[in-house]
Amino acid sequence: MPAPPSLRRPELPQVLARRQERARYLREDRDFIDDEAIAALLAAARRPEPARVREALARSLALQRLEPDEAASLLMVEDPELWAEIFAAARGVKEKVYGPRVVTFAPLYLSNLCINSCLYCGFRRENDAQERCRLSPADVRREVLALIERGHKRLIVVYGEHPRSSLDYMIETIETVYATRSEGGEIRRVNVNAAPLTIAEGERLKQVGIGTYQVFQETYHHETYRRLHPRGPKADYVWRLYALHRAQEAGIDDVAIGALFGLYDWRYEVLGLLHHAIELERCFGGIGPHTISFPRLEPAAGALWGPQDSPYRVSDEDFRKLVAILRLAVPYTGLIVTAREPAEMRREALQLGCTQTDASSRIGIGAYSRCVDSCRPAAADQEGQDLHTQQFLLADLRELDDVVHELAGLGLLTSFCTAGYRCGRTGSRFMDLARQGKVRDFCLPNAILTLKEYLVDHASARTRQAGERLIEQHLAAIEPRLAGRLREWLAMIENGARDLRI
Ligand code: SF4
């Protein structure tokens, strides 16, 4: 028998809000992912007519977002010559929307405390081999100084789901990141990867001045999701699926989606991501996700399930295909490839359509400064990786300077630009510019200016030489009046000016 109202413990506001907001966006009690419909779409698209594939490519090259049936046709292509056309079109779309720039960032893991039990994750609550810790404000400052020293301007801060990683802790640590400065510069944009929030919590998070808010669904396939997320708040598929709807309602208009490839069929997950993008567009005045991530499942110390157990491991060949098709399906959305991938695959993915990548990444807690008060001094167990405090293994541990140098050799400008959100080019403003192919009008000059800052302040001699040469090549190719203005600003940077942007 329920206790009379006067004897019940008062409900926490978050618990109440969660209960009220959980079903807020369902239609006829159903979420927007229809497993059977996606499977039927893929089955119907087998051996697509080349004309139909080329029609989809043409729409994408005209910067139109594809419909799920068009994307399904591309996903089911078998002919290698048609695949060559798909890859070429993906490169074309990337060039048209974003030009030759690659935005770079670093991940900063704040804690490895988590109350969830995701079977594939080293942070799952039952994993006793993890040494649990949470960075104090002093630790955060040290980590941020180490990242500034390397030349970073943009971070993604990552929190496990735990009462000790509460919203108050998130706000405090993000404020600490922004307040940390040194002669080497400062962090100008903080993106956030955190557990789903209520609308009121999202409103508070927005106030602290975040860039993008990222929640990955991991897998869109309901049954697989249920099996791999057996306990904890994350076991609630619907609460997670609509996290970015609530964020949008809270006023956070740069949101990011993602799936962990290898949990279920990769073709299915691509369509799940596309449905998610379409649903966000439908509900929020055409504003789709700002970025999409597609990490591949990696081994994790203490995980109960991993790549060795999965029948859905994604081969390199299929990974290239999924990058190309995502590029084509949502031309206006940034694509992120991370240091989970080995250097060679990252190179390919960046040329195929990815627009952002991390560098000098370490994901052990306190791993950048290796000098942490709140937990034992992090020790690198394996080439800079700390198996006792990190979530999974990275494949590419190269320093930022090496990545900048490599990209310069490929003709790509490493961009440290953070102007977008600071100039109000977020949400619908960003989407409109991207759909008209105008993002590169801002991105290219800002990439040149921020790369120059990096070259002057942080680069090795060989990277500076390669970077200066690359900047000259791009200046020679752009409209003379703009080139003249940029040359003036580049001279100002040489003389000490910082944070110039368009
Ligand atoms: S994947 Fe995320 S939510 Fe799941 S156990 Fe790991 S840190 Fe926690």
CSV table of C-alpha atoms in Angstrom, one decimal, residues 2-353:
chain,number,residue,atom,x,y,z
A,2,PRO,CA,1.5,3.4,-0.9
A,3,ALA,CA,2.3,5.7,2.0
A,4,PRO,CA,-0.1,8.6,2.6
A,5,PRO,CA,1.1,11.8,1.0
A,6,SER,CA,2.2,13.4,4.2
A,7,LEU,CA,4.6,10.5,5.0
A,8,ARG,CA,6.2,10.2,1.6
A,9,ARG,CA,9.7,11.6,1.2
A,10,PRO,CA,9.7,14.7,-0.9
A,11,GLU,CA,10.7,14.0,-4.5
A,12,LEU,CA,13.8,15.7,-5.8
A,13,PRO,CA,12.9,18.2,-8.5
A,14,GLN,CA,15.2,16.4,-11.0
A,15,VAL,CA,13.3,13.1,-10.4
A,16,LEU,CA,10.0,14.8,-11.0
A,17,ALA,CA,11.2,16.6,-14.1
A,18,ARG,CA,12.7,13.4,-15.4
A,19,ARG,CA,9.4,11.7,-15.0
A,20,GLN,CA,7.5,14.5,-16.7
A,21,GLU,CA,9.9,15.0,-19.5
A,22,ARG,CA,10.6,11.4,-20.4
A,23,ALA,CA,7.5,10.9,-22.6
A,24,ARG,CA,7.4,14.5,-23.8
A,25,TYR,CA,8.3,13.9,-27.4
A,26,LEU,CA,6.9,10.4,-28.0
A,27,ARG,CA,4.3,10.0,-30.7
A,28,GLU,CA,1.6,7.6,-29.9
A,29,ASP,CA,3.8,6.3,-27.2
A,30,ARG,CA,6.6,5.4,-29.7
A,31,ASP,CA,10.0,6.9,-30.2
A,32,PHE,CA,11.2,7.8,-33.7
A,33,ILE,CA,13.4,4.7,-34.3
A,34,ASP,CA,11.4,2.0,-35.9
A,35,ASP,CA,13.7,-1.1,-36.0
A,36,GLU,CA,11.5,-3.0,-38.4
A,37,ALA,CA,11.2,-0.1,-40.8
A,38,ILE,CA,14.9,0.4,-40.9
A,39,ALA,CA,15.5,-3.3,-41.6
A,40,ALA,CA,12.9,-3.2,-44.3
A,41,LEU,CA,14.5,-0.1,-45.9
A,42,LEU,CA,17.8,-1.9,-46.1
A,43,ALA,CA,16.3,-5.1,-47.5
A,44,ALA,CA,14.4,-3.1,-50.2
A,45,ALA,CA,17.5,-1.3,-51.2
A,46,ARG,CA,19.5,-4.4,-52.2
A,47,ARG,CA,21.5,-4.0,-55.4
A,48,PRO,CA,20.3,-0.5,-56.2
A,49,GLU,CA,20.1,0.8,-59.8
A,50,PRO,CA,23.2,2.9,-60.6
A,51,ALA,CA,20.8,5.7,-61.8
A,52,ARG,CA,19.2,5.9,-58.4
A,53,VAL,CA,22.6,6.0,-56.7
A,54,ARG,CA,23.8,8.8,-59.0
A,55,GLU,CA,20.6,10.7,-58.3
A,56,ALA,CA,21.3,10.6,-54.6
A,57,LEU,CA,24.9,11.7,-55.2
A,58,ALA,CA,23.7,14.7,-57.3
A,59,ARG,CA,21.3,15.7,-54.5
A,60,SER,CA,24.1,15.6,-52.0
A,61,LEU,CA,26.5,17.5,-54.2
A,62,ALA,CA,23.7,20.2,-54.3
A,63,LEU,CA,23.9,20.2,-50.5
A,64,GLN,CA,20.6,18.5,-49.9
A,65,ARG,CA,20.2,16.2,-47.0
A,66,LEU,CA,19.4,12.7,-48.1
A,67,GLU,CA,16.2,10.8,-47.2
A,68,PRO,CA,16.6,7.5,-45.5
A,69,ASP,CA,15.7,5.5,-48.6
A,70,GLU,CA,18.4,7.3,-50.6
A,71,ALA,CA,21.0,6.6,-47.9
A,72,ALA,CA,19.9,3.0,-47.8
A,73,SER,CA,20.5,2.7,-51.6
A,74,LEU,CA,24.1,4.0,-51.1
A,75,LEU,CA,24.6,1.7,-48.2
A,76,MET,CA,23.7,-1.4,-50.2
A,77,VAL,CA,25.9,-0.7,-53.2
A,78,GLU,CA,28.2,-3.6,-54.1
A,79,ASP,CA,29.8,-2.5,-57.4
A,80,PRO,CA,33.4,-1.2,-56.7
A,81,GLU,CA,33.1,1.4,-59.5
A,82,LEU,CA,30.0,2.9,-58.0
A,83,TRP,CA,31.8,3.0,-54.7
A,84,ALA,CA,34.6,5.0,-56.3
A,85,GLU,CA,31.9,7.5,-57.4
A,86,ILE,CA,30.5,7.6,-53.9
A,87,PHE,CA,33.9,8.3,-52.4
A,88,ALA,CA,34.6,11.0,-55.0
A,89,ALA,CA,31.3,12.7,-54.3
A,90,ALA,CA,31.9,12.6,-50.5
A,91,ARG,CA,35.2,14.4,-51.1
A,92,GLY,CA,33.4,16.9,-53.3
A,93,VAL,CA,30.8,17.7,-50.7
A,94,LYS,CA,33.4,18.1,-48.0
A,95,GLU,CA,35.4,20.6,-50.2
A,96,LYS,CA,32.2,22.5,-51.1
A,97,VAL,CA,30.9,23.0,-47.6
A,98,TYR,CA,34.0,23.1,-45.4
A,99,GLY,CA,37.0,23.6,-47.7
A,100,PRO,CA,40.5,22.5,-46.8
A,101,ARG,CA,40.3,23.0,-43.0
A,102,VAL,CA,40.2,20.5,-40.2
A,103,VAL,CA,39.2,21.7,-36.7
A,104,THR,CA,41.2,20.2,-33.9
A,105,PHE,CA,40.5,19.7,-30.2
A,106,ALA,CA,41.5,17.6,-27.2
A,107,PRO,CA,39.4,15.5,-24.9
A,108,LEU,CA,39.6,16.2,-21.2
A,109,TYR,CA,38.2,13.4,-19.0
A,110,LEU,CA,37.2,14.8,-15.6
A,111,SER,CA,36.4,11.6,-13.8
A,112,ASN,CA,36.0,7.9,-14.2
A,113,LEU,CA,33.1,7.5,-11.7
A,114,CYS,CA,30.0,6.0,-13.2
A,115,ILE,CA,26.8,4.4,-12.0
A,116,ASN,CA,26.1,2.7,-15.3
A,117,SER,CA,27.0,-0.8,-16.3
A,118,CYS,CA,27.6,-0.6,-20.1
A,119,LEU,CA,29.1,-4.0,-20.8
A,120,TYR,CA,31.8,-2.7,-23.2
A,121,CYS,CA,33.1,0.1,-21.0
A,122,GLY,CA,36.0,0.2,-18.6
A,123,PHE,CA,34.2,2.7,-16.4
A,124,ARG,CA,31.2,0.4,-15.7
A,125,ARG,CA,30.4,0.5,-12.0
A,126,GLU,CA,31.3,-3.1,-11.3
A,127,ASN,CA,34.8,-2.8,-12.7
A,128,ASP,CA,36.9,-3.0,-9.5
A,129,ALA,CA,40.1,-2.7,-11.5
A,130,GLN,CA,39.4,1.0,-12.2
A,131,GLU,CA,41.0,3.4,-9.8
A,132,ARG,CA,38.2,5.8,-9.4
A,133,CYS,CA,38.9,9.5,-9.1
A,134,ARG,CA,37.6,12.9,-10.0
A,135,LEU,CA,39.7,16.0,-10.8
A,136,SER,CA,39.7,18.8,-8.2
A,137,PRO,CA,39.6,22.4,-9.5
A,138,ALA,CA,43.4,22.5,-8.9
A,139,ASP,CA,43.8,19.3,-11.0
A,140,VAL,CA,41.7,20.8,-13.7
A,141,ARG,CA,43.8,23.9,-13.8
A,142,ARG,CA,47.0,21.8,-14.2
A,143,GLU,CA,45.5,19.7,-17.0
A,144,VAL,CA,44.3,22.8,-18.8
A,145,LEU,CA,47.7,24.5,-18.5
A,146,ALA,CA,49.3,21.4,-20.0
A,147,LEU,CA,46.8,21.5,-22.9
A,148,ILE,CA,47.3,25.2,-23.4
A,149,GLU,CA,51.0,24.6,-23.5
A,150,ARG,CA,50.6,22.1,-26.3
A,151,GLY,CA,48.6,24.8,-28.3
A,152,HIS,CA,45.0,23.7,-27.8
A,153,LYS,CA,42.2,26.2,-27.9
A,154,ARG,CA,39.2,23.9,-27.9
A,155,LEU,CA,38.4,21.1,-25.5
A,156,ILE,CA,35.7,18.5,-25.1
A,157,VAL,CA,35.2,17.8,-21.4
A,158,VAL,CA,33.9,14.3,-20.6
A,159,TYR,CA,32.0,13.3,-17.5
A,160,GLY,CA,30.8,9.8,-16.4
A,161,GLU,CA,27.3,9.6,-14.9
A,162,HIS,CA,27.6,9.8,-11.2
A,163,PRO,CA,26.3,12.0,-8.3
A,164,ARG,CA,29.8,13.2,-7.8
A,165,SER,CA,29.9,14.4,-11.4
A,166,SER,CA,26.7,16.5,-10.8
A,167,LEU,CA,25.7,19.5,-12.8
A,168,ASP,CA,27.3,21.7,-10.1
A,169,TYR,CA,30.6,19.9,-10.6
A,170,MET,CA,30.3,20.3,-14.3
A,171,ILE,CA,29.6,24.0,-14.1
A,172,GLU,CA,32.5,24.5,-11.6
A,173,THR,CA,35.0,22.6,-13.7
A,174,ILE,CA,33.9,24.3,-17.0
A,175,GLU,CA,34.3,27.7,-15.3
A,176,THR,CA,37.7,26.6,-14.1
A,177,VAL,CA,38.7,25.7,-17.7
A,178,TYR,CA,37.7,29.1,-19.0
A,179,ALA,CA,39.4,30.9,-16.2
A,180,THR,CA,42.7,29.2,-16.7
A,181,ARG,CA,45.2,31.3,-18.7
A,182,SER,CA,48.9,31.4,-19.3
A,183,GLU,CA,51.4,33.0,-21.6
A,184,GLY,CA,50.6,30.2,-24.0
A,185,GLY,CA,47.0,31.3,-24.4
A,186,GLU,CA,43.7,30.1,-23.1
A,187,ILE,CA,40.9,27.6,-24.0
A,188,ARG,CA,38.2,29.4,-26.0
A,189,ARG,CA,35.6,26.8,-26.5
A,190,VAL,CA,34.5,24.0,-24.2
A,191,ASN,CA,32.3,21.3,-25.7
A,192,VAL,CA,30.6,18.9,-23.3
A,193,ASN,CA,30.0,15.1,-23.4
A,194,ALA,CA,27.8,14.2,-20.4
A,195,ALA,CA,24.8,12.2,-19.4
A,196,PRO,CA,21.4,13.2,-20.5
A,197,LEU,CA,20.0,16.2,-18.5
A,198,THR,CA,16.6,17.6,-17.8
A,199,ILE,CA,15.5,20.8,-19.5
A,200,ALA,CA,16.2,22.9,-16.4
A,201,GLU,CA,19.6,21.4,-16.0
A,202,GLY,CA,20.4,22.1,-19.7
A,203,GLU,CA,19.4,25.8,-19.1
A,204,ARG,CA,22.0,26.0,-16.3
A,205,LEU,CA,24.6,24.3,-18.4
A,206,LYS,CA,24.1,26.8,-21.3
A,207,GLN,CA,24.7,29.7,-18.9
A,208,VAL,CA,28.3,28.7,-18.4
A,209,GLY,CA,29.0,29.3,-22.1
A,210,ILE,CA,29.4,25.8,-23.6
A,211,GLY,CA,30.0,25.1,-27.2
A,212,THR,CA,28.5,21.8,-28.4
A,213,TYR,CA,26.6,19.4,-26.1
A,214,GLN,CA,27.2,15.8,-27.1
A,215,VAL,CA,25.2,12.6,-26.1
A,216,PHE,CA,25.8,9.4,-28.1
A,217,GLN,CA,23.0,6.9,-28.3
A,218,GLU,CA,25.7,4.2,-28.7
A,219,THR,CA,23.3,1.9,-30.6
A,220,TYR,CA,19.9,2.8,-32.1
A,221,HIS,CA,18.8,-0.8,-32.1
A,222,HIS,CA,16.5,-1.2,-29.2
A,223,GLU,CA,17.2,-4.9,-28.3
A,224,THR,CA,21.0,-4.5,-28.6
A,225,TYR,CA,20.8,-1.3,-26.5
A,226,ARG,CA,18.8,-3.2,-23.8
A,227,ARG,CA,21.3,-6.1,-23.7
A,228,LEU,CA,24.4,-4.0,-23.5
A,229,HIS,CA,23.1,-1.4,-21.0
A,230,PRO,CA,21.6,-3.6,-18.3
A,231,ARG,CA,21.5,-1.3,-15.3
A,232,GLY,CA,21.7,2.3,-14.2
A,233,PRO,CA,20.0,5.4,-15.7
A,234,LYS,CA,21.5,4.6,-19.1
A,235,ALA,CA,19.3,1.5,-19.3
A,236,ASP,CA,16.5,3.9,-20.3
A,237,TYR,CA,16.8,4.1,-24.1
A,238,VAL,CA,14.1,6.7,-24.5
A,239,TRP,CA,15.5,9.1,-21.9
A,240,ARG,CA,18.8,9.0,-23.7
A,241,LEU,CA,17.3,9.2,-27.2
A,242,TYR,CA,15.6,12.5,-26.5
A,243,ALA,CA,18.5,14.1,-24.5
A,244,LEU,CA,19.2,16.5,-27.3
A,245,HIS,CA,15.6,17.4,-27.8
A,246,ARG,CA,15.6,18.6,-24.2
A,247,ALA,CA,18.9,20.4,-24.7
A,248,GLN,CA,17.4,22.2,-27.7
A,249,GLU,CA,14.5,23.2,-25.6
A,250,ALA,CA,16.9,24.5,-23.0
A,251,GLY,CA,18.4,26.8,-25.6
A,252,ILE,CA,21.5,24.7,-26.4
A,253,ASP,CA,21.4,24.8,-30.2
A,254,ASP,CA,24.7,23.1,-31.0
A,255,VAL,CA,24.1,19.5,-30.2
A,256,ALA,CA,26.0,16.4,-31.3
A,257,ILE,CA,24.9,12.8,-31.9
A,258,GLY,CA,27.0,9.7,-32.2
A,259,ALA,CA,26.9,5.9,-32.3
A,260,LEU,CA,29.5,3.4,-31.2
A,261,PHE,CA,30.1,1.3,-34.3
A,262,GLY,CA,30.5,-2.4,-33.6
A,263,LEU,CA,27.6,-2.9,-31.2
A,264,TYR,CA,25.2,-3.6,-34.0
A,265,ASP,CA,25.1,-3.7,-37.8
A,266,TRP,CA,26.9,-0.6,-39.2
A,267,ARG,CA,24.4,0.0,-42.0
A,268,TYR,CA,21.6,0.1,-39.5
A,269,GLU,CA,23.4,2.6,-37.2
A,270,VAL,CA,24.1,4.9,-40.2
A,271,LEU,CA,20.3,5.0,-40.8
A,272,GLY,CA,19.7,5.4,-37.0
A,273,LEU,CA,22.0,8.5,-37.0
A,274,LEU,CA,20.2,9.9,-40.1
A,275,HIS,CA,16.8,9.4,-38.5
A,276,HIS,CA,18.0,11.2,-35.4
A,277,ALA,CA,19.3,14.1,-37.6
A,278,ILE,CA,15.9,14.3,-39.4
A,279,GLU,CA,14.0,14.1,-36.2
A,280,LEU,CA,16.0,17.1,-34.7
A,281,GLU,CA,15.4,19.1,-37.9
A,282,ARG,CA,11.7,18.3,-37.8
A,283,CYS,CA,11.3,19.4,-34.2
A,284,PHE,CA,13.6,22.4,-34.0
A,285,GLY,CA,13.0,24.5,-37.1
A,286,GLY,CA,15.5,22.7,-39.4
A,287,ILE,CA,18.4,22.6,-36.9
A,288,GLY,CA,20.0,19.3,-37.2
A,289,PRO,CA,23.1,18.0,-35.3
A,290,HIS,CA,26.2,20.2,-35.3
A,291,THR,CA,28.4,17.1,-35.5
A,292,ILE,CA,28.2,13.4,-35.8
A,293,SER,CA,30.7,10.9,-34.2
A,294,PHE,CA,31.1,7.3,-35.2
A,295,PRO,CA,33.8,5.8,-33.0
A,296,ARG,CA,34.6,2.1,-33.5
A,297,LEU,CA,34.3,-0.2,-30.5
A,298,GLU,CA,37.8,-0.7,-28.9
A,299,PRO,CA,39.0,-3.1,-26.2
A,300,ALA,CA,38.7,-1.7,-22.7
A,301,ALA,CA,40.4,-3.1,-19.5
A,302,GLY,CA,37.7,-4.6,-17.3
A,303,ALA,CA,35.0,-4.6,-19.9
A,304,LEU,CA,32.6,-7.6,-20.1
A,305,TRP,CA,32.1,-7.5,-23.8
A,306,GLY,CA,34.3,-6.1,-26.6
A,307,PRO,CA,35.4,-6.3,-30.2
A,308,GLN,CA,36.4,-9.9,-29.7
A,309,ASP,CA,32.8,-10.8,-28.8
A,310,SER,CA,31.0,-8.7,-31.4
A,311,PRO,CA,29.6,-10.2,-34.7
A,312,TYR,CA,29.3,-6.6,-35.9
A,313,ARG,CA,33.0,-5.4,-35.9
A,314,VAL,CA,33.4,-2.8,-38.5
A,315,SER,CA,36.3,-3.5,-41.0
A,316,ASP,CA,38.4,-0.7,-42.3
A,317,GLU,CA,36.7,-1.0,-45.7
A,318,ASP,CA,33.3,-0.6,-44.1
A,319,PHE,CA,34.5,2.2,-42.0
A,320,ARG,CA,35.5,4.2,-45.1
A,321,LYS,CA,32.1,3.5,-46.5
A,322,LEU,CA,30.2,4.7,-43.5
A,323,VAL,CA,32.3,7.9,-43.3
A,324,ALA,CA,31.5,8.6,-47.0
A,325,ILE,CA,27.8,7.9,-46.7
A,326,LEU,CA,27.4,10.1,-43.6
A,327,ARG,CA,29.2,12.9,-45.4
A,328,LEU,CA,26.8,12.6,-48.3
A,329,ALA,CA,23.7,12.0,-46.2
A,330,VAL,CA,24.1,15.2,-44.0
A,331,PRO,CA,26.3,17.6,-46.0
A,332,TYR,CA,25.8,20.4,-43.4
A,333,THR,CA,27.0,18.4,-40.4
A,334,GLY,CA,30.5,18.2,-39.1
A,335,LEU,CA,32.0,14.7,-38.8
A,336,ILE,CA,34.5,13.8,-36.1
A,337,VAL,CA,37.2,11.2,-36.4
A,338,THR,CA,39.2,10.6,-33.2
A,339,ALA,CA,42.4,9.1,-31.9
A,340,ARG,CA,40.6,5.8,-31.4
A,341,GLU,CA,41.5,5.3,-35.1
A,342,PRO,CA,45.1,4.7,-36.1
A,343,ALA,CA,46.9,7.5,-37.9
A,344,GLU,CA,46.5,6.1,-41.4
A,345,MET,CA,42.7,5.7,-41.0
A,346,ARG,CA,42.4,9.2,-39.6
A,347,ARG,CA,44.2,10.5,-42.6
A,348,GLU,CA,41.8,8.8,-45.0
A,349,ALA,CA,38.7,9.7,-43.0
A,350,LEU,CA,39.8,13.4,-43.0
A,351,GLN,CA,40.2,13.4,-46.8
A,352,LEU,CA,36.9,11.5,-47.3
A,353,GLY,CA,34.7,13.9,-45.4
